[in-house]
Short mmCIF file of C-alpha atoms in Angstrom, two decimals:
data_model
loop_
_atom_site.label_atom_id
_atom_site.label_comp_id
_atom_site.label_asym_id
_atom_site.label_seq_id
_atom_site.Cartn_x
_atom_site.Cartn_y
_atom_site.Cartn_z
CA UNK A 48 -66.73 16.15 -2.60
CA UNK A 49 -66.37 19.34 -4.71
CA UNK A 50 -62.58 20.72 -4.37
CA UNK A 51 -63.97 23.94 -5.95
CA UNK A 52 -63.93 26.28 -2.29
CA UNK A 53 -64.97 29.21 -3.84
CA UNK A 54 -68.74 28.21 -3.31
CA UNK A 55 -70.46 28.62 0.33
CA UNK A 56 -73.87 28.70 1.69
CA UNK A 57 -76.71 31.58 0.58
CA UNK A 58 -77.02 32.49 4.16
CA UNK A 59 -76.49 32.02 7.75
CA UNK A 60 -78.58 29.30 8.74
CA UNK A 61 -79.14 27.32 12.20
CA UNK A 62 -77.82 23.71 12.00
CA UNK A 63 -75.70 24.52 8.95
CA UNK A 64 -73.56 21.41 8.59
CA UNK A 65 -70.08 23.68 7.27
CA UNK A 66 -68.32 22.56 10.44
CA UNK A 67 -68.78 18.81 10.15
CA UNK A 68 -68.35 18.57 6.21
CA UNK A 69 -64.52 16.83 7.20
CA UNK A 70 -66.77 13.81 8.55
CA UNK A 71 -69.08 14.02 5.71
CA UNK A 72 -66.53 14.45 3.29
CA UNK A 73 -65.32 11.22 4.61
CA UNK A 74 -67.85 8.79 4.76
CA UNK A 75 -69.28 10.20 1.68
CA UNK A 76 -69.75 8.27 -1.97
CA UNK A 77 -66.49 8.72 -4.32
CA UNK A 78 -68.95 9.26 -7.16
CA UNK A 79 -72.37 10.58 -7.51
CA UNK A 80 -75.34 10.85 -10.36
CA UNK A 81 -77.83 12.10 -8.95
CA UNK A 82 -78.03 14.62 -5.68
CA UNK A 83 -80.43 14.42 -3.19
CA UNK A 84 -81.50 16.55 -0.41
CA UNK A 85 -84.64 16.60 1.18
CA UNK A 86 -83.99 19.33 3.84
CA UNK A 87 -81.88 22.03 2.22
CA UNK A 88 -81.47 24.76 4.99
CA UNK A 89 -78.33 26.47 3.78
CA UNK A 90 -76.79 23.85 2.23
CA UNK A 91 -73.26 23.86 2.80
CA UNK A 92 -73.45 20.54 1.75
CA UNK A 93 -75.01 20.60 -1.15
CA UNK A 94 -72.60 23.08 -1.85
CA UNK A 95 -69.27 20.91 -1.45
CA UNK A 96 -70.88 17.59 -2.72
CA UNK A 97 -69.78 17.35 -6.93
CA UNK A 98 -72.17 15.31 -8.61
CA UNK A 99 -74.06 15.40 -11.85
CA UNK A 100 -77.20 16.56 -11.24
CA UNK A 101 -78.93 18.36 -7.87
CA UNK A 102 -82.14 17.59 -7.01
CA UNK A 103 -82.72 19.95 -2.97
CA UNK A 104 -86.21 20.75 -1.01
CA UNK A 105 -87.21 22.34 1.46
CA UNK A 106 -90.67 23.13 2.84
CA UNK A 107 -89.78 26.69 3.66
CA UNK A 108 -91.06 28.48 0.45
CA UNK A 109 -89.25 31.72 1.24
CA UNK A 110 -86.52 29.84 1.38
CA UNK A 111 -86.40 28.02 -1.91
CA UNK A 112 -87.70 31.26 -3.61
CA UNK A 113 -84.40 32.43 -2.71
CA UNK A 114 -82.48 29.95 -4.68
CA UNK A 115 -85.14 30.04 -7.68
CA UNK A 116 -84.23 33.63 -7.68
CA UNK A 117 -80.85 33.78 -7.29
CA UNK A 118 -80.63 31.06 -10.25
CA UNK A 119 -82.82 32.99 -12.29
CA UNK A 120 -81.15 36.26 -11.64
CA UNK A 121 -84.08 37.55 -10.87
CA UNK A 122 -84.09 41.15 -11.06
CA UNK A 123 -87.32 42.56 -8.98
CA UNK A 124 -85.81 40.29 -6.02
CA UNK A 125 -82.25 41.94 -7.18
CA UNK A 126 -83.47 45.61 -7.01
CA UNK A 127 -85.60 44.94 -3.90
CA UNK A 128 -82.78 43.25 -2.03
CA UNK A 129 -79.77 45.88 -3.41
CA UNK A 130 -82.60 48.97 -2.29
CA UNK A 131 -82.43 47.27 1.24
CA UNK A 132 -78.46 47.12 1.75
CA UNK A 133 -77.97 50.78 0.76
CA UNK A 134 -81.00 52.07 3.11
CA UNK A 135 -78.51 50.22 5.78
CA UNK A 136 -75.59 52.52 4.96
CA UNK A 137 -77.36 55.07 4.85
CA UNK A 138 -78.57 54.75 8.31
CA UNK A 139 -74.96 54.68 9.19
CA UNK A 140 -74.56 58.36 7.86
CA UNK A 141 -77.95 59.35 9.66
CA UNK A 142 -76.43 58.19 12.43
CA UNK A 143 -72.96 60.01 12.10
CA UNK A 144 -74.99 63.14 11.80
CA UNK A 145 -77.27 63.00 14.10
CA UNK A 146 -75.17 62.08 17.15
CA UNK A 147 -74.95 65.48 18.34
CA UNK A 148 -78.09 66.31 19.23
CA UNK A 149 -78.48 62.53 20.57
CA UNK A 150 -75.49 63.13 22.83
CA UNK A 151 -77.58 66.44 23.73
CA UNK A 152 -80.56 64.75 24.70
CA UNK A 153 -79.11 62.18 26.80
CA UNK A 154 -77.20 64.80 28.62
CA UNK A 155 -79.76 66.62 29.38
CA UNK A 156 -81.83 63.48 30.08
CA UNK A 157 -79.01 62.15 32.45
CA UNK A 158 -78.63 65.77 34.55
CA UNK A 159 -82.76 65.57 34.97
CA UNK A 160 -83.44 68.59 32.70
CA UNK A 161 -85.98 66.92 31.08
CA UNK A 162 -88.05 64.81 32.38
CA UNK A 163 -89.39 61.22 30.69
CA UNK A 164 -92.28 63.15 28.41
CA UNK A 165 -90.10 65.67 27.94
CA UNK A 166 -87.52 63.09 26.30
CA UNK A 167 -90.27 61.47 23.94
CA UNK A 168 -90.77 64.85 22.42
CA UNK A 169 -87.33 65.94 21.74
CA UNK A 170 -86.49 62.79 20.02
CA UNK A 171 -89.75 62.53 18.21
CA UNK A 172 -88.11 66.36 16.87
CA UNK A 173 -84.95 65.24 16.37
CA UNK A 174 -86.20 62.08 14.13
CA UNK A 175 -88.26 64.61 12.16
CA UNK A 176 -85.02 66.08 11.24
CA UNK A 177 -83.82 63.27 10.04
CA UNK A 178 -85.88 63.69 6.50
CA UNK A 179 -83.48 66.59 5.98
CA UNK A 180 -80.28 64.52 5.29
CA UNK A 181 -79.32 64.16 1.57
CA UNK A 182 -80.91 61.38 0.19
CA UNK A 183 -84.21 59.37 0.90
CA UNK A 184 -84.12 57.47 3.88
CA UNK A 185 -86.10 55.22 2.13
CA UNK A 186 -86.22 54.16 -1.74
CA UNK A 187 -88.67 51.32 -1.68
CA UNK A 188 -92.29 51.78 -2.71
CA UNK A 189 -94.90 52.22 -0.25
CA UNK A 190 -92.88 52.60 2.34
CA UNK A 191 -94.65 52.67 5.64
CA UNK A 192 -92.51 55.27 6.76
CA UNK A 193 -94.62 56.25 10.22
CA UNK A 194 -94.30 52.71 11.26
CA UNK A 195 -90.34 52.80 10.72
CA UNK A 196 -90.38 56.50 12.45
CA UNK A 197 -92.56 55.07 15.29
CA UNK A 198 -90.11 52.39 16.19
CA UNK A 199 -87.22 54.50 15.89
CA UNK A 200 -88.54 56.57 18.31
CA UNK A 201 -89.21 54.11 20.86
CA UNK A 202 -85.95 52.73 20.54
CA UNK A 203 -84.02 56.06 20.73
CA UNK A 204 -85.50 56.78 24.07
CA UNK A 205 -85.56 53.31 25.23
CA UNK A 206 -81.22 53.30 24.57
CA UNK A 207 -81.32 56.69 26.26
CA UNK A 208 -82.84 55.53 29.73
CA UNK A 209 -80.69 52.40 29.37
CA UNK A 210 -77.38 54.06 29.54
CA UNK A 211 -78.24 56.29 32.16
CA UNK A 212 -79.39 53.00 33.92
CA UNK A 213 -76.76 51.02 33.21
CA UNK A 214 -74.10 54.27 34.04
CA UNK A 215 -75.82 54.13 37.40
CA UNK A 216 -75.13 50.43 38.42
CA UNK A 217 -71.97 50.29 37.09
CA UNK A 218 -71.07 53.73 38.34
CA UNK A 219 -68.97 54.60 35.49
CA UNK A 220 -69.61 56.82 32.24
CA UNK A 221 -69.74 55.47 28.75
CA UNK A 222 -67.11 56.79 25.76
CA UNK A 223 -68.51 58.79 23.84
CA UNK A 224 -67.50 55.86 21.23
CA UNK A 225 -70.01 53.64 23.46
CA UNK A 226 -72.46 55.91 22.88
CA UNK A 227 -72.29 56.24 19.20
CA UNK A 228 -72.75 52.29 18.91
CA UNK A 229 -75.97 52.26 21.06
CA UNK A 230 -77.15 55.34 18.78
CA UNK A 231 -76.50 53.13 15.38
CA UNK A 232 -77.71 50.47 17.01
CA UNK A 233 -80.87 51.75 18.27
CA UNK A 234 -81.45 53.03 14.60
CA UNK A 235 -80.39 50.18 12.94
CA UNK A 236 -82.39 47.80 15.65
CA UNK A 237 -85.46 49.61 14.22
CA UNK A 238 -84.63 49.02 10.63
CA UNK A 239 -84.55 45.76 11.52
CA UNK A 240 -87.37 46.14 13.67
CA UNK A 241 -89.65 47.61 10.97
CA UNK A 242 -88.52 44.51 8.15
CA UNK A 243 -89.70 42.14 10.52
CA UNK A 244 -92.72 43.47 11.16
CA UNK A 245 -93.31 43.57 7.39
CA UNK A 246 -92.31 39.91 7.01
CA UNK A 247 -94.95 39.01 9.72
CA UNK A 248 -97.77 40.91 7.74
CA UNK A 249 -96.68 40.36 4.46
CA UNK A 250 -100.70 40.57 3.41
CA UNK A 251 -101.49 43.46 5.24
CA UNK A 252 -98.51 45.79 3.62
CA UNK A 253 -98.99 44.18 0.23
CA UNK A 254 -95.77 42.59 -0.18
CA UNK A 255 -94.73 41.05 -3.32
CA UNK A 256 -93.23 37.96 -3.21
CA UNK A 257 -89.48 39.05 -4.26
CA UNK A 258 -90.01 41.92 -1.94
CA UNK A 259 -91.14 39.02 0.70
CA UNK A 260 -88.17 36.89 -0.39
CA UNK A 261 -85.55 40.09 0.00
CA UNK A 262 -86.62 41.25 3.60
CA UNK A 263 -86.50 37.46 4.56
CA UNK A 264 -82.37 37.05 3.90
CA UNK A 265 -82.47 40.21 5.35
CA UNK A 266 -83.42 39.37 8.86
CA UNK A 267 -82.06 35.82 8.40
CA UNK A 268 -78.70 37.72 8.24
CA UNK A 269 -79.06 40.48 10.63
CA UNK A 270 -81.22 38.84 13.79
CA UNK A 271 -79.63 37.30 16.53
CA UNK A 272 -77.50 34.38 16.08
CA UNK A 273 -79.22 33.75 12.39
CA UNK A 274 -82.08 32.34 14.64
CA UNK A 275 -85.10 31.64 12.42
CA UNK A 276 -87.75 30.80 14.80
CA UNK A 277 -91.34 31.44 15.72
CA UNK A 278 -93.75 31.75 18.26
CA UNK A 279 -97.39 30.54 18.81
CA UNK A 280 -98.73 32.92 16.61
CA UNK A 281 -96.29 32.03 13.65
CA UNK A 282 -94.48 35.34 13.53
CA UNK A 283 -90.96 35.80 13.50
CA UNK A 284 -89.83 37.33 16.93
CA UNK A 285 -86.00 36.53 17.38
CA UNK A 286 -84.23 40.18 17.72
CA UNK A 287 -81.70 42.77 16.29
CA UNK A 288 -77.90 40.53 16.07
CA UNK A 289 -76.85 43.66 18.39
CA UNK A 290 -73.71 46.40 17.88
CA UNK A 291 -71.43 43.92 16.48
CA UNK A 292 -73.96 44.05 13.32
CA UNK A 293 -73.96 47.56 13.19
CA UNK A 294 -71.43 47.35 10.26
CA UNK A 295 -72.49 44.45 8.27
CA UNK A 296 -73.13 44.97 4.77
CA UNK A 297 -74.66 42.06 2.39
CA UNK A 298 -72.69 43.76 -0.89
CA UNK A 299 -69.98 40.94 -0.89
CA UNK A 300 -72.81 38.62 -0.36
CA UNK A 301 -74.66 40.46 -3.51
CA UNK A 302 -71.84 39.82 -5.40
CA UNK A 303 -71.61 36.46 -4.89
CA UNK A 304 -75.01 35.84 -6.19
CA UNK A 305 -74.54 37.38 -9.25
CA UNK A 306 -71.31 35.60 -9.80
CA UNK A 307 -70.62 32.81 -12.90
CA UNK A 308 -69.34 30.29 -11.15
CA UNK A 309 -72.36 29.97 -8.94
CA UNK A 310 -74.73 30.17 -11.55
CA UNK A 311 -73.52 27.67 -13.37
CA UNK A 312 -73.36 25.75 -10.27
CA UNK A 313 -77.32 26.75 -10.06
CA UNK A 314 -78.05 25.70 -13.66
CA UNK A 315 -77.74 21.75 -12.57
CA UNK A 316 -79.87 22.14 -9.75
CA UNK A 317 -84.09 21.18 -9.74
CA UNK A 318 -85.66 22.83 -6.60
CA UNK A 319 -88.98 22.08 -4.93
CA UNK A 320 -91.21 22.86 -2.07
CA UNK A 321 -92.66 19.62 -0.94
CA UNK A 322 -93.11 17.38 2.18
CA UNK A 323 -89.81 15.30 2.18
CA UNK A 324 -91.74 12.29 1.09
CA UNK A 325 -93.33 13.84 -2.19
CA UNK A 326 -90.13 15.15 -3.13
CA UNK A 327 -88.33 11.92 -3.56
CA UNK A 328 -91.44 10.07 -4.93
CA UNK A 329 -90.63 12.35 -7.81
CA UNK A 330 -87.27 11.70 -8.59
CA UNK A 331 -86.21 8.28 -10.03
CA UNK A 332 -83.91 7.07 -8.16
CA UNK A 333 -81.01 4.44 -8.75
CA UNK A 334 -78.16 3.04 -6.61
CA UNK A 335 -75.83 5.47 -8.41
CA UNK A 336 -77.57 8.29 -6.80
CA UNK A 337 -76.47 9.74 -2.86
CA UNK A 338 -79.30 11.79 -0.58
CA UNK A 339 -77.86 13.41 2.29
CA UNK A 340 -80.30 14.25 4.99
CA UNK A 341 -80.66 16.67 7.76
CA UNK A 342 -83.85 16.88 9.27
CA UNK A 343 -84.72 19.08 11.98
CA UNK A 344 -83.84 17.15 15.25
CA UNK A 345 -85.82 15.10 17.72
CA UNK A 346 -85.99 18.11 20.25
CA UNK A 347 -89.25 19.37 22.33
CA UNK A 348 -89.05 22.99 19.91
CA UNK A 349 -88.82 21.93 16.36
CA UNK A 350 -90.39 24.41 14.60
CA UNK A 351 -87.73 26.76 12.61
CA UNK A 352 -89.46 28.24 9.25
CA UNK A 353 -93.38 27.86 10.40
CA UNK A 354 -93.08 23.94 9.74
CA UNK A 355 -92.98 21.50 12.64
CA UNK A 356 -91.12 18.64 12.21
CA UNK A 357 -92.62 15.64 14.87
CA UNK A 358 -91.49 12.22 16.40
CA UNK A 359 -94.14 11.06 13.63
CA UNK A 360 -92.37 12.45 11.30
CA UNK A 361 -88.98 10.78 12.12
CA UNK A 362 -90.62 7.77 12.12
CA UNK A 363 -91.66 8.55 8.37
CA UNK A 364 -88.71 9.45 7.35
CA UNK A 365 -86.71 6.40 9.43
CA UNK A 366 -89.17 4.01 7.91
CA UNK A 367 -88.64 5.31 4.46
CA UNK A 368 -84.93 5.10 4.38
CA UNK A 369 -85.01 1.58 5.72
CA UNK A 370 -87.21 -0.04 3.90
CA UNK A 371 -88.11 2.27 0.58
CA UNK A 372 -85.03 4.11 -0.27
CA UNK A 373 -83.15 2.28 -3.41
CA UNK A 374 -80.13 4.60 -3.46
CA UNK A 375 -77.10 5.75 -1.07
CA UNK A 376 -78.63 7.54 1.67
CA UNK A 377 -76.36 9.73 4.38
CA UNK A 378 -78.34 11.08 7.86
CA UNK A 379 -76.56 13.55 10.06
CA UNK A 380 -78.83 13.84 13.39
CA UNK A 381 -78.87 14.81 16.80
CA UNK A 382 -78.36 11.48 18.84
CA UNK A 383 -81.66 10.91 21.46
CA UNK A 384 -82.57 7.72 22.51
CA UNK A 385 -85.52 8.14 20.14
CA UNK A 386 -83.62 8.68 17.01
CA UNK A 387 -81.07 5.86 18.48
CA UNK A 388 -83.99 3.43 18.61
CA UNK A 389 -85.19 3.88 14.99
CA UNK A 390 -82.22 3.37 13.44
CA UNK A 391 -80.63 0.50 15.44
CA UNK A 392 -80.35 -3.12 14.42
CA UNK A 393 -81.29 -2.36 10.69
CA UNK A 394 -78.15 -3.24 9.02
CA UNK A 395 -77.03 0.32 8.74
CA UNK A 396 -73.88 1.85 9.95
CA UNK A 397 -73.76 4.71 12.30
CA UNK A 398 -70.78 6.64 13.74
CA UNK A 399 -71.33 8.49 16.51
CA UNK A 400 -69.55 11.85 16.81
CA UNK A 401 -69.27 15.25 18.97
CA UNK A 402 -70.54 18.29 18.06
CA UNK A 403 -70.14 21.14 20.15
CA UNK A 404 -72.84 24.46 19.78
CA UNK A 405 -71.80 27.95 20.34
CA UNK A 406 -75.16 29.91 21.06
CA UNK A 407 -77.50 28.30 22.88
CA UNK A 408 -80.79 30.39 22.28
CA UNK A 409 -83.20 30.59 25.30
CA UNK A 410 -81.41 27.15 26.55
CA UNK A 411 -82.94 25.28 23.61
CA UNK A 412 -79.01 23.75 22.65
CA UNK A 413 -77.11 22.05 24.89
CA UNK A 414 -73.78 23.19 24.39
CA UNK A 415 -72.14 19.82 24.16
CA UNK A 416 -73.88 17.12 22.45
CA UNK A 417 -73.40 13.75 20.27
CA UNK A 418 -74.45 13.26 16.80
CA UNK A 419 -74.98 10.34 14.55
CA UNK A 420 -74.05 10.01 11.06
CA UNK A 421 -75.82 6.80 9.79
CA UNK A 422 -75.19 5.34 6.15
CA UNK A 423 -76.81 2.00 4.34
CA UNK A 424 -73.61 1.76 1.99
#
């Protein structure tokens, strides 16, 4: 494994295997030629593995833009993505500013001085106002700024009938502190709000691809949980992280991008945007070389980045390994009675360990669960 700790994972990603590198670390080749990993995600262990050469995949193409343009130092991704992070702080001044007249409003909301039309208009005026702060609210180009407004709007008022609700039930008053988190929030929740949108659409608002690439660590950092998932449709509808995230800034995470030691780190790698199957038909592969694998898991929602991952395609992969793969091979999986089955009684040896999941979005994770790591060396 690499000693060197200084290098992490690009983002937050679901799955991420940084809690269980001790086990992998363990079981894991002494030396290694050639890299191999078919499903990337946010490699953390790609990351700690030291080997000669790096060959990752991953079929989200957003994703290994990201890493193409990190390792390139790619600077329309660079001024896109640095354009986003100071639009954030600035919404945290708008919202210093501006929490006056918000605490106004919901005053006079809350003592039924105004009633619910009433409140639309005063914070549609008070938003208009907002354009009279120093500096742009927005520096990017083409800026759809009445969709951004528009949301803002709705979620101003919506935060202002939900303290007065919530002050009701629970028969107490919010701090005044209280109430300037749900204000940031509520602004920042549309920020959010408004990149997502964008990401869905990227054809209809004309979105370049590092543009694309920037608003989709964005969201990846700031929704809920680092969620990444999709509905019927295909768009992205996980929400806003929530107050807690009102104050996280991607600068340090900026910084690390630009920084030597993981560029050079970069400079060994190959990356590609294939089926898992292509990938390693390209790569010649000897008995010197180690893939690690983590595949999406054998669960009833496996769709994370707009690609599905079936019980067909675990038997691919299962059959590959077993009887195709000529070099080291390492699978960390969720353990199902499927996945059990396919890799049973085929000379391979598989530890079975706990791992334990902290969110548990819409019930999809159980919180306690068993995993398999399975080897052929």
């Amino acid at each position: 494994m690499n000693n060197n700790l200084e290098l992490k994972p690009l983002l937050k990603y679901p799955g991420g295997k940084t809690a269980e590198l001790p086990i992998i670390s363990e079981y894991a080749p002494e030396t290694i030629q050639k890299y191999i990993e078919p499903f990337l995600g946010g490699g953390a262990v790609y990351f700690a593995i030291q080997a000669n050469e790096y060959y990752v995949n991953d079929k989200s193409e957003d994703l290994m833009c990201l890493y193409q343009y990190i390792k390139d130092s790619n600077a329309d991704f660079f001024k896109e993505l640095e354009t986003i992070n100071s639009n954030w702080d600035l919404l945290s001044n708008i919202s210093t500013n501006g929490f006056a007249k918000f605490s106004e409003i919901l005053s006079r909301f809350k003592n039924n001085e105004i009633d619910k039309n009433e409140l639309v208009v005063l914070v549609k005026n008070m938003i208009d106002e907002f354009e009279n702060l120093d500096g742009p609210l927005f520096q990017l180009e083409n800026i759809q700024q009445p969709l951004f407004k528009t949301q803002l709007q709705k979620n101003i008022v919506s935060i202002i009938k939900r303290i007065c609700k919530n002050e009701k039930s629970k028969e107490r008053e919010l701090s005044e502190s209280e109430n300037k988190d749900n204000f940031e929030c509520a602004i920042k929740s549309a920020y959010y709000m408004y990149f997502r949108e964008l990401y869905n659409y990227p054809d209809k608002y004309t979105l370049s691809k590092p543009r694309t690439v920037a608003i989709f660590l964005f969201i990846r950092e700031y929704c809920y949980s680092s969620m990444f998932r999709f509905n019927r449709d295909g768009k992205f509808n996980v929400p806003y992280g929530g107050i807690s995230y009102n104050s996280k800034s991607l600068s340090s995470k900026i910084a690390y991008y630009k920084s030597k030691q993981l560029l050079e780190y970069l400079k060994h790698t190959n990356f590609y945007v294939e089926d898992f199957l292509s990938f390693v038909e390209k790569i010649q592969l000897t008995e010197n070389d180690f893939m690690f694998l983590d595949p999406p898991y054998d669960t009833t929602f496996s769709e994370y980045d707009k690609n599905s991952f079936e019980q067909q395609d675990q038997i691919r992969l299962a059959q590959y390994l077993i009887n195709d793969c000529p070099c080291k091979f390492m699978i960390v999986i969720k353990k199902t009675d499927f996945i059990e089955k396919l890799y049973t009684n085929h000379n391979l040896q598989i530890v079975e360990f706990d791992k334990n999941y902290f969110v548990s979005f819409k019930n999809r994770n159980k919180k306690n669960v068993k995993h398999l790591l399975i080897k052929n060396y």
